[in-house]
Short mmCIF file of C-alpha atoms in Angstrom, two decimals:
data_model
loop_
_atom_site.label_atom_id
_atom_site.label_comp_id
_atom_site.label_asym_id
_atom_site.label_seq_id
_atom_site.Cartn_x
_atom_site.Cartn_y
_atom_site.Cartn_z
CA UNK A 1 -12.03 15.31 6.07
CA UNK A 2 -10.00 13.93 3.37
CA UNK A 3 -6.93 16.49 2.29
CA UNK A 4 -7.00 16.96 -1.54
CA UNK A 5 -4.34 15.24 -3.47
CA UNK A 6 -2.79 17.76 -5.13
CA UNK A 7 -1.80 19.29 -1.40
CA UNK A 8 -0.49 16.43 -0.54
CA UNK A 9 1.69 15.55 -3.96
CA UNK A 10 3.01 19.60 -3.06
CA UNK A 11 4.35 18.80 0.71
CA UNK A 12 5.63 15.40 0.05
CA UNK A 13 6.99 15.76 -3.54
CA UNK A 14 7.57 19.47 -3.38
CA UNK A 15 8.43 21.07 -0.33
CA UNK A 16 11.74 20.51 1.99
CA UNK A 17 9.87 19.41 5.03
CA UNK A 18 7.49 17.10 3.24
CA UNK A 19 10.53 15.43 1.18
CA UNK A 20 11.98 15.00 4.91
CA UNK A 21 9.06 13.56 6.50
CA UNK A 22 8.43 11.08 3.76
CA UNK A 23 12.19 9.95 4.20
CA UNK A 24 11.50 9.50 8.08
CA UNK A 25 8.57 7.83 7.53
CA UNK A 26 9.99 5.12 5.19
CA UNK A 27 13.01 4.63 6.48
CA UNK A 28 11.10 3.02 9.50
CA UNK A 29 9.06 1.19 7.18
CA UNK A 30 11.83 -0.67 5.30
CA UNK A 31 13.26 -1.18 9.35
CA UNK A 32 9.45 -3.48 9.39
CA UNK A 33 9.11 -4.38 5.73
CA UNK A 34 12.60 -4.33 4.31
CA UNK A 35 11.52 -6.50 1.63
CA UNK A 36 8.50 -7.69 -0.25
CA UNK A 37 9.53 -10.24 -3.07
CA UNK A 38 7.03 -11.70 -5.08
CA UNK A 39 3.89 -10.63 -2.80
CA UNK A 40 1.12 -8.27 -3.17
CA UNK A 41 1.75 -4.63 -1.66
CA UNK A 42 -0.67 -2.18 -1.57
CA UNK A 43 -1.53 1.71 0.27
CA UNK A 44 -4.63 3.20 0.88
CA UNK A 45 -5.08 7.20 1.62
CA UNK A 46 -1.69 8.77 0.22
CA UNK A 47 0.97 6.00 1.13
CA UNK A 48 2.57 5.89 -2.49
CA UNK A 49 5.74 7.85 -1.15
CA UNK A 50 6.32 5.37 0.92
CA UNK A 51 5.64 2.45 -1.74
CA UNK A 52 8.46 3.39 -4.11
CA UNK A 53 11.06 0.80 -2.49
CA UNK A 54 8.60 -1.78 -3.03
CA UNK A 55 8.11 -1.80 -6.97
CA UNK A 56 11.28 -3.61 -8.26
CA UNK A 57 10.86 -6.76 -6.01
CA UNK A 58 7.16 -7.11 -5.22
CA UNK A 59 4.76 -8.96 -7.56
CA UNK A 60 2.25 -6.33 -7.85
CA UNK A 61 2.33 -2.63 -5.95
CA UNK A 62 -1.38 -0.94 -6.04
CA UNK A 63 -1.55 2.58 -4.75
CA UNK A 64 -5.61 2.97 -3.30
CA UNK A 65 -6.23 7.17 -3.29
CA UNK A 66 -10.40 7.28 -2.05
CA UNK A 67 -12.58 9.95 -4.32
CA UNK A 68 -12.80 12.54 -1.28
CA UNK A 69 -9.11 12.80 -1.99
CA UNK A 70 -8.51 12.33 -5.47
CA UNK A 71 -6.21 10.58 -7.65
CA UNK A 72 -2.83 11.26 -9.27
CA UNK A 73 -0.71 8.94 -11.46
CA UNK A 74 2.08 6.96 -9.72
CA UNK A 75 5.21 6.82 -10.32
CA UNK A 76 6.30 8.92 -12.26
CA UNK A 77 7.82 7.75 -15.70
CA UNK A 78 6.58 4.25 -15.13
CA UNK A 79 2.75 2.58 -15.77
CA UNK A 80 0.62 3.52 -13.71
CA UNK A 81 -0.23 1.86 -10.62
CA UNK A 82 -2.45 3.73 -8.60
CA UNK A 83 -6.58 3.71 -8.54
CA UNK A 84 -9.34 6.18 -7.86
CA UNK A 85 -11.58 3.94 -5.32
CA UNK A 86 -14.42 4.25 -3.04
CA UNK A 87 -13.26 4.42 0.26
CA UNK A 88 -15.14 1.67 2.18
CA UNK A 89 -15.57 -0.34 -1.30
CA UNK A 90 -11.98 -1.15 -3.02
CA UNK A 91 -11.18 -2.74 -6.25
CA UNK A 92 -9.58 -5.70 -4.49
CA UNK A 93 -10.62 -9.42 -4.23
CA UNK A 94 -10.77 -10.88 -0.47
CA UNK A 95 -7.61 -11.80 0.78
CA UNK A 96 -5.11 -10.75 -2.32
CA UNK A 97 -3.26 -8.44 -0.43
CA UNK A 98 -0.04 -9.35 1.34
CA UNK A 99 1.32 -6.40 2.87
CA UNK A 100 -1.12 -2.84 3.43
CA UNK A 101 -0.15 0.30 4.06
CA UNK A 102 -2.41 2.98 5.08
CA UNK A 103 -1.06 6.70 5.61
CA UNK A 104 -3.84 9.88 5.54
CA UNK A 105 -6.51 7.19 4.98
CA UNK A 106 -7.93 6.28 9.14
CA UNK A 107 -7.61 9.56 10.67
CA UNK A 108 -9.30 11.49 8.13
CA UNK A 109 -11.86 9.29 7.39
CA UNK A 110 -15.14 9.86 8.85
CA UNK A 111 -15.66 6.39 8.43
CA UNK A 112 -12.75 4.45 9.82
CA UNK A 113 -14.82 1.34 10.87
CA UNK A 114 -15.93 0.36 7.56
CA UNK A 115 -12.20 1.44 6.41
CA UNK A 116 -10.54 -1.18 8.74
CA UNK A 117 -13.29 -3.75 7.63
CA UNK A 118 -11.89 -3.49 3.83
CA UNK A 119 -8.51 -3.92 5.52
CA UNK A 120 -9.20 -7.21 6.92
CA UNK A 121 -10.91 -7.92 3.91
CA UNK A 122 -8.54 -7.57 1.10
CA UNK A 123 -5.62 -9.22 3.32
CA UNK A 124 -4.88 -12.59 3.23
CA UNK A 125 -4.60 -15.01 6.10
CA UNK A 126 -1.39 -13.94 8.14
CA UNK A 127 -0.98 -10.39 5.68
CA UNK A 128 -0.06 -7.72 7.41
CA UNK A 129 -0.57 -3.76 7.85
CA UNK A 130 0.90 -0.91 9.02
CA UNK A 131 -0.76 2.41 9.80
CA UNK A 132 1.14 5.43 9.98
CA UNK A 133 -1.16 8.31 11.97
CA UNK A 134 -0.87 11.53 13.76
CA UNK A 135 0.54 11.09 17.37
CA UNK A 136 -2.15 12.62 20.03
CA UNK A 137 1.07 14.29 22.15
CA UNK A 138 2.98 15.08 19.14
CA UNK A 139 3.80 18.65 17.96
CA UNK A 140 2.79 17.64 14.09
CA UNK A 141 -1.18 17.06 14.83
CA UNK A 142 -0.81 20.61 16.68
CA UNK A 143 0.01 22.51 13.36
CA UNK A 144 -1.97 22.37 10.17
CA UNK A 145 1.49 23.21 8.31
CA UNK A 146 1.36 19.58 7.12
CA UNK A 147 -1.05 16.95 6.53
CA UNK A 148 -0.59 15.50 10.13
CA UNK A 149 -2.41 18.39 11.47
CA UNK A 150 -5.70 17.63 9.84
CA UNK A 151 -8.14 14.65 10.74
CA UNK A 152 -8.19 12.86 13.97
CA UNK A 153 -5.06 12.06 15.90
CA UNK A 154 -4.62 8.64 18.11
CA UNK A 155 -2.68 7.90 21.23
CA UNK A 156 -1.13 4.71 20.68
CA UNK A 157 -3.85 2.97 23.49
CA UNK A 158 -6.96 4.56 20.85
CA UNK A 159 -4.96 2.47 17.96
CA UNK A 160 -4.45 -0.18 19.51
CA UNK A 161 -8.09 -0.86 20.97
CA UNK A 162 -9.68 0.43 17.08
CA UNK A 163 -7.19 -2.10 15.82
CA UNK A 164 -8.35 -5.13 17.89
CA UNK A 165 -12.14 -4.39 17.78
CA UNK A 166 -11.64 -5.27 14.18
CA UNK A 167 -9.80 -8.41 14.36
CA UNK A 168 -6.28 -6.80 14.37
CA UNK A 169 -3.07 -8.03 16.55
CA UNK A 170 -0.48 -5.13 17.53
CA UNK A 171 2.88 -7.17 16.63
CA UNK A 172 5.38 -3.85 16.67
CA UNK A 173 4.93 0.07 17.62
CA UNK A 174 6.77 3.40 17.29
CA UNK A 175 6.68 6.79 17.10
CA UNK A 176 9.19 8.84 14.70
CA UNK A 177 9.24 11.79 13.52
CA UNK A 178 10.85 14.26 16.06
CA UNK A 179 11.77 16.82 14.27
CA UNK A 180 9.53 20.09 14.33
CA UNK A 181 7.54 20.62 11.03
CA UNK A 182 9.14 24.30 10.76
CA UNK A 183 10.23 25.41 7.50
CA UNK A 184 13.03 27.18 9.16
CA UNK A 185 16.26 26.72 7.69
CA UNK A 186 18.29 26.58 10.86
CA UNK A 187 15.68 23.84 11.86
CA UNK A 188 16.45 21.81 8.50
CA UNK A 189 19.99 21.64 8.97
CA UNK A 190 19.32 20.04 12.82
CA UNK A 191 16.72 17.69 11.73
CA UNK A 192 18.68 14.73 11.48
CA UNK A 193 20.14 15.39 15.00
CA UNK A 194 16.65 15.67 16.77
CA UNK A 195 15.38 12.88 15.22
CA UNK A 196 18.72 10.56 16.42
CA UNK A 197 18.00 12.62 20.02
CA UNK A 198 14.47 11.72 19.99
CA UNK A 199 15.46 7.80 19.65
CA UNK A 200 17.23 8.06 22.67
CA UNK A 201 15.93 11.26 25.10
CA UNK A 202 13.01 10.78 27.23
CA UNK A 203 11.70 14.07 26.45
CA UNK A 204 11.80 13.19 22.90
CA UNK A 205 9.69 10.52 23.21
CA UNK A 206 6.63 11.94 21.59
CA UNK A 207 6.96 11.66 18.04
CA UNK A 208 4.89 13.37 15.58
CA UNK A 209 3.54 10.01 13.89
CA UNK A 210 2.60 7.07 15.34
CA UNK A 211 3.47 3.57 13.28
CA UNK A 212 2.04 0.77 14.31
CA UNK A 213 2.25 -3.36 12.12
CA UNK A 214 -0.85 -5.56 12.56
CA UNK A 215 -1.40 -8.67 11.60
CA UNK A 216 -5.24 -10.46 10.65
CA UNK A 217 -6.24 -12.29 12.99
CA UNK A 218 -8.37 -15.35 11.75
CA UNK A 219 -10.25 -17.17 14.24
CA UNK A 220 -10.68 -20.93 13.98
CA UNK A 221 -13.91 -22.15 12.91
CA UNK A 222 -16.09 -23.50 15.59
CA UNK A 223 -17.17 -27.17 15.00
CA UNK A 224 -20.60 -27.81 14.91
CA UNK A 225 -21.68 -30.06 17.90
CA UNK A 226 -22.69 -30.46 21.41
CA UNK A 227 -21.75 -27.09 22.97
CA UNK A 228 -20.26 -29.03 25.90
CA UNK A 229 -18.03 -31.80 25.86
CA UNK A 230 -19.02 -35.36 27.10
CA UNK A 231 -17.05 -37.06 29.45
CA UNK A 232 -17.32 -40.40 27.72
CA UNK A 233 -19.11 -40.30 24.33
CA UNK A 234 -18.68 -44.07 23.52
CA UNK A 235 -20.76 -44.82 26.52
CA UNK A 236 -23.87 -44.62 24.39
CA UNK A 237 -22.63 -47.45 22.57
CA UNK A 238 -22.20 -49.81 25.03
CA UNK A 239 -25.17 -52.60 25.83
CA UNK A 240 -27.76 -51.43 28.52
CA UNK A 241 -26.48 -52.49 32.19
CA UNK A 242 -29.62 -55.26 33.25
CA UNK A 243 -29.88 -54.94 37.16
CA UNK A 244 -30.18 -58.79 38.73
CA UNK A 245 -33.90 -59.33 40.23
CA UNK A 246 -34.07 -59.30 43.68
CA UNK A 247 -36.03 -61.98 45.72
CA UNK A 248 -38.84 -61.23 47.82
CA UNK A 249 -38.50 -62.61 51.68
CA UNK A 250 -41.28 -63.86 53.07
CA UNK A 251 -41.77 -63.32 56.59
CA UNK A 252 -41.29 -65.78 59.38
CA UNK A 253 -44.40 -67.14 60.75
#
């Protein structure tokens, strides 16, 4: 179940503890991506607060928001970049994209295999992706204060396996976002301090997102051919082997 967009503009555009997650959230991504000059970046779900770093280097930024969801114009006071699409069909040709983003676009989906199909589609050989989803053990999927607590959550085995089965390989992993998604004021003001304790503290460890970069894998095609190899395929070339003619021995009288 897709949230609608104009919840989602409120928390991360309007509200205290949406402003901090997004600032969480992207701060980890420029620690991946911390640049993206002259390629193709793009986000599918709601991933444009996360894009904004992206717009004065990269050649072209595209923000993907599926119809369940809605659209809204991004960014604000500059053209727009962002597209109303179908979620398992986007407006992309194969392989244009060189960096993707997905963030409220897998786990709400109630079709995420045909979703990670246009992934691999619209990247281009060694593009990559990250996707940034509710932690299974975090507190954030446990509250539907926020958009993490809506759609499926992953452990960080579930993402990995989905990823693979689709031609996906894990190159990084984290979780972030330790802070509890309370509104509380005193909570605020300590945010910064759980998140640099949940870096380091064991019992910290669960994050409430999970972030995890992929690369497309691209299998070599297979040659067309015998299916086995032959030991010495020039053999065939070489004149047919004439046995000498043996004499017959006549027996002694």
């Amino acid at each position: 179940m897709h949230l609608d967009v104009l919840d989602l503009r409120n928390f991360y555009y309007r509200s205290a503890l949406g402003r901090a997650a997004q600032k969480v959230v992207r701060d980890e991504l420029l620690k991946f991506w911390p640049e993206a000059h002259g390629q193709t970046v793009a986000g599918f779900g709601f991933a444009v607060p996360l894009l904004r770093p992206y717009l004065g280097d990269a050649r072209r930024v595209i923000g993907l928001m599926p119809g369940p969801q809605g659209v809204m114009p991004w960014p604000a006071g500059l053209p727009n970049v962002s597209v109303l699409c179908e979620e398992t069909l986007w407006p992309l040709s194969t392989g244009l994209v060189d960096k993707l983003v997905l963030m409220h676009g897998l786990e709400t989906s109630e079709q995420p295999t045909a979703v990670l199909e246009e992934c691999w589609r619209v990247l281009g050989p060694g593009g990559k992706m990250i996707v940034v989803v509710p932690n299974r053990a975090g507190i954030w999927s446990r509250s539907d204060k926020t958009p993490f607590g809506y759609g499926r959550p992953y452990s960080l085995g579930q993402l990995e396996t989905q990823l693979r089965r689709h031609g996906f390989v894990t190159e990084r992993a984290i979780s972030t976002l330790y802070q509890p998604p309370s509104t509380s004021r005193s909570w605020r003001r300590m945010a910064g301090v759980v998140e640099t304790m949940g870096r380091h503290v064991p019992f910290f460890r669960a994050g409430g997102v999970l972030m995890i970069e992929a690369s497309k894998q691209v299998l070599s095609p297979r040659r067309p051919g015998l299916p086995e190899a032959v030991k010495r395929p020039l053999q065939v070339l070489a004149p047919p082997r004439v046995e000498p003619a043996r004499r017959a021995v006549e027996p002694s009288k």
